[in-house]
């Protein structure tokens, strides 16, 4: 929950920046990645984000939706969001074509602890890293993966544990080989196998059973359904990984990004500005309380 | 008429009739003047042009789910306490436009609306509501982000505060240390003393306005009497703390034990009392609407039929609405018990983590305007056990 924006943005905080959709990549059923380019070159030149942050994407007449940034933070020419059709805003975005405009407010929120680089928390440099994701939960960690692979020598062993409901719901599979070549172990599992699936079957936390970790020097980052994260945290704590070294990205009804609207509160936190990335010691008191 | 600047912190005396001159002077300086007026059986804030519109001679009787105005022989101009409105209604209005989008030739132009530059003077602001104002300042101005419209209105606000001479049974400002006397944050502060007013000058703007008004330097006797009124009221309120509700006769006289209240509530998120209060709570959200610090809001798009002109409007929301915590995976706070818990623990506990202060000022509005009379002080006492 380290604040990344110490200074208020220079422009009006409720005004979205206009961006053009420059690429649409269909990923899995109901999910596509949208590449955006700001219309205003000054906005494009000034825009920076760190892995874990999100934007509020706006379609006038429909509203805003909080969407994680899923592209490489070192690429200044590309700003991507991997979006699943879930509500009326994302449904409307799904009807957009290359060349259409979309409003962007952001970036908002806290960072994965991937490095001592500008604006990022640096708690895991030199550490082994386990990234455990479910379904669309891989999207907010993809910028962290890019960052780690861009600075591979800064980290120890790096493992991705990734699962989805079926093999057809696995995101970014075409990139897995490149990630492996870059020095990351990639373990994939599905909840429901089929005749074509030759890999693991089972839920993501079970993949921990095969790992031989060095708990004192391991950092875990997890994003996915809350029930999955609950068990990832359980498995990590069971292996004596410190609560302060387990990071999770929470999802709530983030509607303004600035802590004004009150919708995304979890205990004392505004998930939009104190999170979405927390270490487990910060949220432990509140994480397992039903309906909080 | 003395034309000289009075120092901040000084005390002046004026006749009650000079209130009319004060209103006129503020209007002459370009202020929109708002003050207490009777409407639909309650005292609310509304545009105020004349001293004759003030609720002279009225008091309010308040209890859980009860609010009645009554004539009282001895009552002055400001002897009611608080009605359903607060400064929040003006600084953070119930509905406002945040952004206007116009689509032309395939591009969308997004602009924030012009902010009404008319300065606002509010007359009759209570000590609890001044603290509530400072709390909302922390929400909208105190963090990494600043709400531009709130900021503009806040900078153009003139406050004529009033020291309370009586407390309703629902008042517990003494427990929250927010009253019944004002502690700053005002331009002028009035105390009604024997048919005239003692005025404390709180700011340079306040001193400027006094140039127009016929005043005398308040004699020491007046200042002491004004202070004695506040002190006596505080003493009466503090006596309440010694009688638990179970032993009180008649209308419950509110107080709240705030000892270590942050941890008390955070350590009791699974207390059975949440389920018990939920059996009565209607989740109507009245408490959040009348609360002078509640700041939750939802934003929605209002479009014309062509879709070319869209306004983004912010409207007060409430954590008692199911939609408040809605995500595509469903509503997080599915039960009324969980929503009441969110409201109370946020107000009294996690507000401290977020803003370094309680979110409750002890105004008692949530008790009065709850249709089933749920009492925040009783709920805290029940959890304390």
XYZ file of C-alpha atoms in Angstrom:
677
model
C 0.000 0.000 0.000
C 2.784 2.423 -0.806
C 1.321 5.478 -2.471
C 2.783 5.916 -5.889
C 1.333 9.267 -6.684
C 2.640 11.577 -4.028
C 1.562 14.536 -6.086
C -1.944 14.933 -7.441
C -2.007 14.578 -11.212
C -1.620 17.914 -12.922
C -4.841 17.565 -14.852
C -8.387 17.471 -13.469
C -8.750 14.116 -11.692
C -12.190 13.365 -13.104
C -11.242 14.021 -16.749
C -10.282 10.980 -18.805
C -7.651 11.180 -21.522
C -8.786 10.182 -24.987
C -6.974 7.167 -26.424
C -7.232 5.321 -29.730
C -7.560 1.561 -29.883
C -4.569 0.554 -32.039
C -4.804 -3.206 -31.675
C -7.273 -5.861 -30.499
C -6.071 -9.401 -29.772
C -8.623 -12.048 -29.023
C -7.207 -14.142 -26.173
C -9.743 -16.701 -24.951
C -13.559 -16.815 -25.084
C -14.895 -13.475 -23.771
C -11.409 -12.047 -23.240
C -9.415 -9.756 -25.516
C -6.393 -7.484 -25.138
C -6.747 -3.874 -26.268
C -3.669 -1.849 -27.199
C -4.210 1.876 -26.654
C -2.402 5.024 -27.798
C -3.157 8.414 -26.272
C -4.378 11.049 -28.706
C -2.474 13.817 -26.956
C 1.289 13.314 -27.499
C 2.066 15.167 -24.262
C -0.116 12.754 -22.313
C 1.565 9.828 -24.064
C 5.025 11.200 -23.270
C 4.214 11.761 -19.592
C 2.379 8.500 -18.979
C 4.150 5.997 -16.688
C 2.849 2.995 -14.806
C 4.284 0.320 -12.570
C 3.305 -3.390 -12.576
C 0.089 -3.960 -10.626
C -1.584 -0.645 -11.399
C -4.898 -0.184 -13.165
C -6.682 2.405 -15.276
C -10.286 3.526 -15.252
C -11.447 2.956 -18.831
C -14.352 5.164 -19.865
C -16.956 4.988 -22.597
C -19.246 8.026 -22.456
C -22.824 6.907 -21.935
C -21.770 3.571 -20.450
C -19.437 4.492 -17.628
C -16.057 3.506 -16.292
C -14.500 0.163 -15.468
C -11.338 -0.499 -13.465
C -8.987 -2.590 -15.630
C -5.446 -3.723 -14.815
C -2.671 -2.759 -17.150
C -1.219 -5.892 -18.747
C 1.629 -4.635 -20.950
C 5.373 -4.237 -20.447
C 6.045 -1.162 -18.287
C 9.303 -0.489 -20.114
C 7.501 -0.161 -23.471
C 6.553 3.481 -23.999
C 4.805 2.730 -27.291
C 2.291 0.227 -25.935
C -0.397 0.361 -23.255
C -2.488 -2.790 -23.110
C -5.448 -3.986 -21.087
C -6.700 -7.554 -21.118
C -10.446 -7.312 -20.611
C -13.048 -9.943 -19.860
C -16.638 -9.138 -20.788
C -18.369 -8.937 -17.417
C -20.601 -5.855 -17.140
C -22.158 -3.206 -19.348
C -18.949 -1.190 -19.806
C -16.835 -4.192 -20.807
C -19.652 -5.371 -23.093
C -19.564 -2.003 -24.842
C -15.762 -2.115 -25.074
C -16.057 -5.564 -26.698
C -18.008 -3.952 -29.559
C -15.252 -1.423 -30.262
C -12.974 -1.722 -33.287
C -9.436 -0.650 -34.049
C -9.440 3.121 -34.500
C -12.270 3.722 -32.004
C -11.696 5.979 -28.997
C -11.814 5.192 -25.310
C -11.257 7.361 -22.226
C -8.384 6.544 -19.851
C -7.984 7.816 -16.290
C -4.982 6.621 -14.366
C -2.818 4.895 -13.530
C -4.062 4.123 -10.033
C -2.957 1.898 -7.196
C 0.057 0.178 -5.729
C 2.787 -1.929 -7.277
C 3.966 -5.516 -7.153
C 7.239 -5.595 -5.188
C 9.364 -6.360 -8.218
C 12.233 -3.960 -8.047
C 14.066 -0.907 -6.901
C 13.035 0.841 -10.054
C 11.055 4.066 -10.276
C 7.904 3.888 -8.200
C 8.099 0.161 -7.526
C 8.457 -1.577 -4.236
C 11.809 -3.297 -4.033
C 11.229 -6.009 -1.523
C 11.973 -9.020 -3.695
C 15.183 -8.227 -5.528
C 17.540 -11.135 -5.179
C 14.718 -13.356 -3.996
C 13.128 -16.415 -5.502
C 9.701 -15.519 -6.835
C 6.554 -17.600 -7.084
C 3.747 -16.048 -9.106
C 0.445 -17.898 -8.605
C -2.460 -16.858 -10.799
C -5.901 -18.056 -11.770
C -7.756 -17.186 -14.974
C -7.771 -13.496 -15.825
C -5.643 -12.973 -12.680
C -2.567 -13.440 -14.845
C -3.255 -10.116 -16.621
C -2.271 -7.817 -13.701
C 0.897 -9.884 -13.172
C 1.996 -9.843 -16.802
C 3.713 -6.430 -16.418
C 5.561 -7.856 -13.396
C 6.632 -10.870 -15.464
C 7.904 -8.573 -18.223
C 9.776 -6.505 -15.668
C 11.359 -9.550 -14.038
C 12.424 -11.001 -17.383
C 13.829 -7.604 -18.436
C 15.959 -7.629 -15.261
C 16.336 -11.382 -14.898
C 19.740 -11.252 -13.190
C 18.211 -9.327 -10.281
C 16.202 -12.331 -9.111
C 16.785 -15.908 -8.034
C 14.530 -18.696 -9.184
C 11.306 -17.477 -10.825
C 8.250 -19.726 -11.062
C 4.828 -19.102 -12.553
C 1.982 -21.300 -11.318
C -0.997 -20.687 -13.547
C -4.390 -22.292 -13.810
C -7.732 -21.794 -15.487
C -11.036 -23.596 -15.646
C -10.237 -25.364 -18.933
C -7.303 -25.326 -21.343
C -9.316 -22.974 -23.566
C -9.375 -20.370 -20.783
C -5.594 -20.131 -20.402
C -4.299 -16.643 -21.235
C -1.100 -15.726 -23.085
C -0.193 -19.383 -23.835
C 1.670 -18.303 -26.970
C 4.084 -16.373 -24.749
C 4.874 -19.188 -22.332
C 7.795 -20.527 -24.395
C 9.387 -17.100 -24.550
C 8.922 -16.746 -20.787
C 10.554 -20.143 -20.245
C 13.458 -19.183 -22.499
C 13.773 -15.975 -20.498
C 14.431 -17.987 -17.364
C 11.042 -18.580 -15.774
C 9.593 -21.954 -14.830
C 5.988 -22.139 -16.030
C 3.671 -24.708 -14.436
C 0.148 -24.837 -15.815
C -2.940 -26.592 -14.524
C -6.625 -26.728 -15.431
C -9.644 -27.503 -13.284
C -11.308 -29.629 -15.949
C -9.221 -31.609 -18.403
C -10.244 -32.864 -21.829
C -8.889 -35.350 -24.358
C -6.342 -32.856 -25.720
C -4.973 -31.757 -22.359
C -1.749 -33.477 -21.335
C -0.820 -31.272 -18.376
C -1.775 -31.016 -14.709
C -5.379 -31.184 -13.601
C -6.286 -29.516 -10.344
C -6.384 -26.140 -8.676
C -3.448 -23.706 -8.573
C -2.546 -24.016 -4.856
C -1.898 -27.739 -5.379
C 1.029 -26.832 -7.658
C 2.886 -25.718 -4.510
C 3.235 -29.385 -3.527
C 5.779 -30.000 -6.287
C 7.941 -26.980 -5.517
C 10.978 -27.222 -3.288
C 11.143 -23.669 -1.992
C 13.602 -21.790 0.163
C 11.038 -20.011 2.343
C 13.338 -17.400 3.847
C 14.186 -16.030 0.420
C 10.911 -16.545 -1.446
C 8.375 -13.921 -2.405
C 4.894 -14.988 -3.489
C 2.642 -12.858 -5.677
C -0.884 -13.994 -6.313
C -3.922 -12.803 -8.205
C -7.092 -14.646 -9.049
C -10.436 -15.521 -7.505
C -10.401 -14.709 -3.791
C -10.971 -18.356 -2.879
C -7.879 -19.326 -4.886
C -5.783 -16.617 -3.237
C -6.976 -17.795 0.162
C -5.494 -21.240 -0.505
C -2.340 -19.866 -2.140
C -1.747 -17.849 1.023
C -2.469 -20.947 3.102
C 0.061 -23.025 1.161
C 2.670 -20.272 1.318
C 2.255 -19.747 5.071
C 2.374 -23.524 5.581
C 5.805 -23.462 3.941
C 6.939 -20.809 6.420
C 6.989 -17.987 3.922
C 6.519 -14.772 5.885
C 3.178 -12.950 5.599
C 5.174 -9.850 4.608
C 6.552 -11.767 1.607
C 3.155 -12.846 0.281
C 1.545 -10.281 -2.000
C -1.978 -10.376 -3.323
C -4.023 -8.137 -5.561
C -7.533 -7.555 -4.219
C -10.535 -6.740 -6.332
C -13.390 -4.595 -5.082
C -15.834 -2.145 -6.626
C -13.210 0.446 -7.581
C -15.212 3.304 -9.066
C -13.142 6.466 -8.716
C -9.537 5.342 -8.108
C -8.896 8.164 -5.677
C -10.478 7.118 -2.372
C -13.399 9.514 -2.791
C -16.319 7.222 -3.555
C -15.907 4.695 -0.742
C -16.975 1.637 -2.729
C -13.777 -0.404 -2.609
C -13.136 -0.396 1.120
C -11.793 -3.485 2.868
C -11.375 -2.747 6.559
C -9.196 0.366 6.780
C -8.111 0.247 3.145
C -9.312 1.845 -0.033
C -8.324 -0.924 -2.447
C -8.041 1.657 -5.249
C -5.324 3.748 -3.644
C -3.921 1.694 -0.747
C -3.978 -1.418 -2.952
C -4.819 -3.232 -5.080
C -1.528 -4.974 -4.187
C -1.132 -5.648 -0.460
C 1.209 -7.832 1.483
C -0.683 -10.400 3.509
C 0.299 -8.947 6.884
C -1.575 -5.769 5.929
C -4.865 -7.494 5.186
C -4.681 -10.596 7.396
C -7.192 -9.245 9.964
C -9.784 -8.613 7.295
C -9.099 -11.181 4.589
C -11.013 -14.103 6.038
C -13.991 -12.211 7.485
C -17.104 -13.182 5.566
C -18.922 -10.362 3.705
C -16.536 -7.657 4.900
C -20.767 53.271 13.369
C -17.208 52.302 14.198
C -15.165 51.762 11.022
C -12.161 49.917 12.322
C -10.820 46.427 11.976
C -11.318 44.200 15.012
C -8.626 41.684 15.895
C -9.122 37.965 15.359
C -9.997 36.335 18.663
C -11.771 39.374 20.061
C -15.325 39.361 21.400
C -17.998 41.854 20.411
C -21.597 42.349 21.493
C -24.450 43.070 19.110
C -28.193 43.463 19.454
C -30.246 40.692 17.942
C -31.500 43.143 15.309
C -27.921 43.495 14.016
C -28.211 39.913 12.713
C -30.281 41.439 9.920
C -27.442 43.846 9.169
C -25.004 40.924 9.199
C -27.099 39.017 6.654
C -27.379 42.131 4.483
C -23.651 42.826 4.801
C -22.770 39.309 3.682
C -25.150 39.605 0.746
C -23.633 42.976 -0.086
C -20.226 41.294 -0.258
C -21.618 38.872 -2.842
C -22.324 35.896 -0.595
C -25.282 33.633 -1.048
C -26.642 33.472 2.516
C -28.020 30.222 3.849
C -29.364 29.606 7.332
C -31.819 27.670 9.467
C -35.442 27.780 8.332
C -38.511 25.756 9.082
C -39.698 23.565 6.211
C -41.996 20.538 6.383
C -41.853 20.453 10.167
C -38.078 20.421 10.445
C -35.306 22.993 10.580
C -33.188 22.778 7.470
C -30.625 24.974 5.774
C -32.175 27.158 3.066
C -31.608 30.553 1.497
C -31.980 33.172 4.184
C -32.608 36.828 3.438
C -34.182 38.071 6.613
C -33.881 37.633 10.344
C -37.658 37.034 10.306
C -37.026 33.711 8.577
C -35.009 32.367 11.527
C -36.788 29.848 13.778
C -37.054 32.223 16.759
C -38.762 30.590 19.716
C -38.512 26.993 18.469
C -36.791 24.008 19.946
C -36.555 20.489 18.564
C -37.401 17.387 20.574
C -35.346 14.442 19.294
C -35.169 10.767 20.138
C -34.639 7.502 18.243
C -36.792 7.827 15.118
C -38.400 11.023 16.430
C -38.071 14.703 15.549
C -40.646 17.325 16.608
C -40.465 21.116 16.558
C -42.032 22.839 19.527
C -42.593 26.424 20.564
C -40.790 27.283 23.777
C -41.254 30.492 25.775
C -37.616 30.938 26.636
C -36.180 29.856 23.288
C -34.006 32.212 21.269
C -33.018 32.231 17.609
C -30.796 29.137 17.713
C -32.134 26.928 20.490
C -33.033 24.072 18.176
C -29.937 21.857 17.760
C -29.422 20.028 14.458
C -31.899 19.163 11.721
C -31.431 16.711 8.857
C -29.187 19.067 6.856
C -25.545 19.874 7.464
C -22.802 21.751 5.615
C -22.331 18.566 3.592
C -25.480 19.407 1.615
C -23.713 22.497 0.253
C -20.028 21.543 0.000
C -20.618 17.992 -1.220
C -24.050 18.365 -2.822
C -26.339 15.333 -3.150
C -25.951 15.394 -6.941
C -23.490 17.206 -9.154
C -21.973 16.966 -12.607
C -18.302 15.949 -12.707
C -17.679 15.781 -16.419
C -19.410 16.636 -19.670
C -18.621 14.777 -22.883
C -19.523 15.984 -26.342
C -19.013 13.738 -29.352
C -18.248 15.597 -32.587
C -16.848 14.172 -35.828
C -15.792 10.924 -34.205
C -13.866 12.462 -31.341
C -15.074 13.049 -27.821
C -14.323 16.263 -25.971
C -14.413 15.816 -22.180
C -14.560 18.906 -19.978
C -15.324 19.463 -16.321
C -18.270 21.840 -15.786
C -17.752 25.434 -14.709
C -17.777 25.768 -10.943
C -20.291 28.319 -9.613
C -18.043 31.056 -8.232
C -20.703 32.521 -5.869
C -19.292 32.450 -2.345
C -21.521 30.894 0.299
C -22.163 32.116 3.843
C -23.839 29.660 6.190
C -25.388 31.020 9.352
C -26.063 28.896 12.422
C -23.414 26.185 11.971
C -23.061 23.968 15.061
C -19.779 22.914 16.676
C -20.306 19.274 15.679
C -20.866 20.301 12.068
C -17.707 22.389 12.009
C -15.735 19.317 13.061
C -17.601 17.338 10.393
C -16.483 19.936 7.848
C -12.857 19.475 8.902
C -13.324 15.715 8.505
C -14.737 16.048 4.983
C -11.807 18.356 4.182
C -9.493 15.435 4.951
C -11.446 13.199 2.564
C -11.640 15.584 -0.390
C -8.557 17.766 0.098
C -6.174 15.937 2.412
C -4.911 13.009 0.348
C -2.986 12.431 -2.859
C -6.014 13.557 -4.842
C -7.997 16.754 -4.476
C -11.618 17.094 -5.555
C -11.627 20.365 -7.540
C -15.297 21.276 -7.064
C -15.211 20.660 -3.319
C -12.017 22.685 -3.075
C -13.532 25.645 -4.911
C -16.633 25.653 -2.718
C -14.598 25.214 0.440
C -12.375 28.182 -0.341
C -15.476 30.332 -0.868
C -17.195 29.393 2.395
C -18.002 31.835 5.192
C -19.128 30.244 8.460
C -21.234 31.953 11.104
C -21.136 29.368 13.883
C -23.392 29.160 16.927
C -22.477 27.874 20.368
C -25.198 25.514 21.563
C -27.233 26.483 24.652
C -29.136 23.235 24.838
C -28.611 19.645 23.723
C -31.138 17.185 22.362
C -31.405 13.773 23.994
C -29.701 12.405 20.863
C -26.678 14.726 21.112
C -23.399 13.223 22.304
C -20.817 15.751 21.117
C -19.330 15.764 24.621
C -18.352 12.100 24.125
C -16.757 12.766 20.737
C -15.072 15.954 22.008
C -16.595 18.067 19.241
C -18.852 20.398 21.261
C -21.064 21.871 22.589
C -18.752 24.890 22.159
C -17.035 25.761 18.878
C -13.287 25.178 18.731
C -12.247 27.059 15.628
C -12.798 26.775 11.906
C -15.337 29.619 11.847
C -15.338 33.207 10.622
C -17.750 34.395 13.287
C -19.145 32.496 16.282
C -22.334 33.612 18.025
C -23.517 32.969 21.549
C -27.001 34.136 22.430
C -26.898 35.857 25.828
C -30.045 37.404 27.321
C -31.570 38.526 24.027
C -28.354 39.794 22.468
C -25.326 38.093 20.930
C -21.675 37.789 21.861
C -19.604 37.364 18.692
C -16.154 35.834 18.587
C -14.090 36.913 15.574
C -12.526 33.835 13.979
C -10.936 35.136 10.781
C -9.929 38.211 8.812
C -13.004 37.721 6.616
C -15.114 37.706 9.773
C -13.472 40.912 10.977
C -14.099 42.541 7.591
C -17.816 41.881 7.778
C -18.047 43.394 11.255
C -17.102 46.752 9.768
C -20.680 47.011 8.531
C -22.280 46.152 11.857
C -23.093 48.173 14.931
C -21.176 46.509 17.728
C -19.597 47.251 21.048
C -16.607 45.529 22.560
C -18.138 42.768 24.643
C -17.856 43.518 28.350
C -15.994 40.884 30.312
C -19.296 39.964 31.998
C -20.819 39.088 28.600
C -17.860 36.961 27.544
C -17.886 35.125 30.846
C -21.600 34.575 30.631
C -21.265 33.203 27.096
C -18.557 30.825 28.261
C -20.612 29.836 31.296
C -23.506 28.840 29.034
C -21.269 26.405 27.132
C -19.616 25.122 30.295
C -22.940 24.519 32.027
C -24.251 22.612 29.023
C -21.094 20.527 28.868
C -21.456 19.724 32.578
C -25.061 18.657 32.100
C -24.061 16.434 29.195
C -21.175 14.874 31.106
C -23.505 13.925 33.955
C -25.260 11.622 31.488
C -22.214 9.364 31.344
C -22.735 8.289 34.924
C -26.114 6.673 34.299
C -26.140 3.561 32.088
C -29.084 3.400 29.702
C -30.575 0.497 31.636
C -30.907 2.753 34.681
C -32.081 5.924 32.910
C -35.711 7.029 33.296
C -37.631 8.586 30.389
C -35.951 9.682 27.166
C -32.485 8.155 26.841
C -29.757 10.778 27.336
C -26.997 9.749 24.916
C -23.298 9.342 25.505
C -20.638 7.022 24.088
C -17.623 5.432 25.749
C -14.920 5.828 23.081
C -12.088 4.151 25.011
C -9.914 2.220 22.508
C -12.945 2.139 20.219
C -10.926 1.421 17.075
C -9.653 -1.894 18.386
C -12.899 -2.673 20.195
C -14.744 -2.741 16.876
C -12.016 -4.258 14.676
C -11.623 -7.061 17.226
C -15.376 -7.739 17.151
C -16.109 -8.127 13.450
C -17.815 -11.448 14.203
C -19.833 -10.223 17.224
C -23.418 -11.597 17.318
C -24.737 -8.062 17.843
C -24.360 -7.338 14.106
C -26.993 -9.988 13.373
C -29.255 -8.652 16.113
C -29.224 -5.059 14.895
C -29.754 -6.313 11.328
C -33.096 -7.754 12.404
C -34.299 -4.187 12.891
C -32.231 -2.314 10.281
C -34.140 -1.631 7.052
C -30.939 -0.749 5.126
C -32.725 2.434 4.044
C -29.565 4.531 4.199
C -31.171 7.446 6.084
C -28.315 7.440 8.605
C -25.735 7.873 5.845
C -27.725 10.650 4.159
C -28.083 12.755 7.320
C -24.550 11.982 8.533
C -22.436 15.120 8.076
C -19.286 13.102 7.299
C -20.495 10.158 5.151
C -18.901 10.681 1.740
C -19.709 7.599 -0.360
C -20.952 8.488 -3.817
C -21.741 6.716 -7.043
C -21.064 8.133 -10.475
C -23.359 7.510 -13.408
C -23.606 8.637 -17.008
C -26.661 10.625 -18.112
C -26.902 10.616 -21.894
C -29.205 12.317 -24.380
C -30.936 10.172 -27.003
C -28.195 10.645 -29.615
C -25.476 9.653 -27.155
C -23.485 12.682 -28.299
C -23.956 14.612 -25.061
C -23.171 12.799 -21.854
C -22.953 14.104 -18.319
C -21.141 12.162 -15.612
C -23.019 12.806 -12.398
C -21.978 12.049 -8.861
C -24.760 11.300 -6.385
C -24.632 10.340 -2.721
C -24.496 6.599 -2.251
C -24.800 4.530 0.895
C -22.950 1.464 2.143
C -26.422 0.127 3.023
C -27.197 -0.344 -0.695
C -26.424 -3.784 -2.119
C -24.942 -2.139 -5.236
C -22.364 -0.321 -3.112
C -20.090 -3.373 -2.946
C -21.167 -4.904 -6.265
C -18.568 -6.540 -8.488
C -19.104 -8.800 -11.454
C -18.630 -11.761 -9.126
C -21.528 -10.509 -7.001
C -22.203 -8.264 -4.043
C -19.505 -8.436 -1.369
C -21.763 -7.352 1.523
C -24.687 -9.645 0.909
C -26.391 -9.211 4.277
C -27.768 -6.202 6.145
C -25.646 -7.303 9.101
C -22.488 -6.921 7.001
C -23.591 -3.493 5.746
C -24.420 -2.183 9.203
C -21.058 -3.516 10.377
C -19.316 -1.728 7.520
C -21.037 1.555 8.354
C -20.395 1.462 12.090
C -16.858 0.093 11.970
C -15.898 2.544 9.238
C -17.421 5.509 11.046
C -15.935 4.778 14.461
C -12.903 2.550 13.851
C -11.250 2.335 10.429
C -11.862 6.053 9.834
C -9.017 6.523 12.332
C -6.694 4.436 10.108
C -7.735 6.357 7.003
C -7.943 9.938 8.219
C -6.473 10.050 11.728
C -9.812 10.981 13.267
C -13.162 9.474 14.126
C -15.801 9.748 11.415
C -18.433 10.476 14.067
C -19.000 13.927 15.567
C -21.795 12.977 17.975
C -24.516 15.028 16.270
C -27.037 12.222 16.801
C -28.704 12.660 13.403
C -28.397 8.955 12.568
C -30.357 8.142 15.733
C -33.103 10.696 15.094
C -33.632 9.938 11.416
C -33.490 6.157 11.690
C -37.054 5.008 11.029
C -36.664 2.187 13.524
C -34.655 4.139 16.087
C -31.371 2.239 15.909
C -28.970 4.045 18.212
C -25.251 4.107 17.387
C -24.383 4.726 21.053
C -26.429 1.730 22.163
C -24.802 -0.500 19.542
C -21.304 0.447 20.679
C -22.299 -0.145 24.312
C -23.699 -3.571 23.377
C -20.463 -4.588 21.665
C -18.458 -3.282 24.593
C -20.674 -5.532 26.715
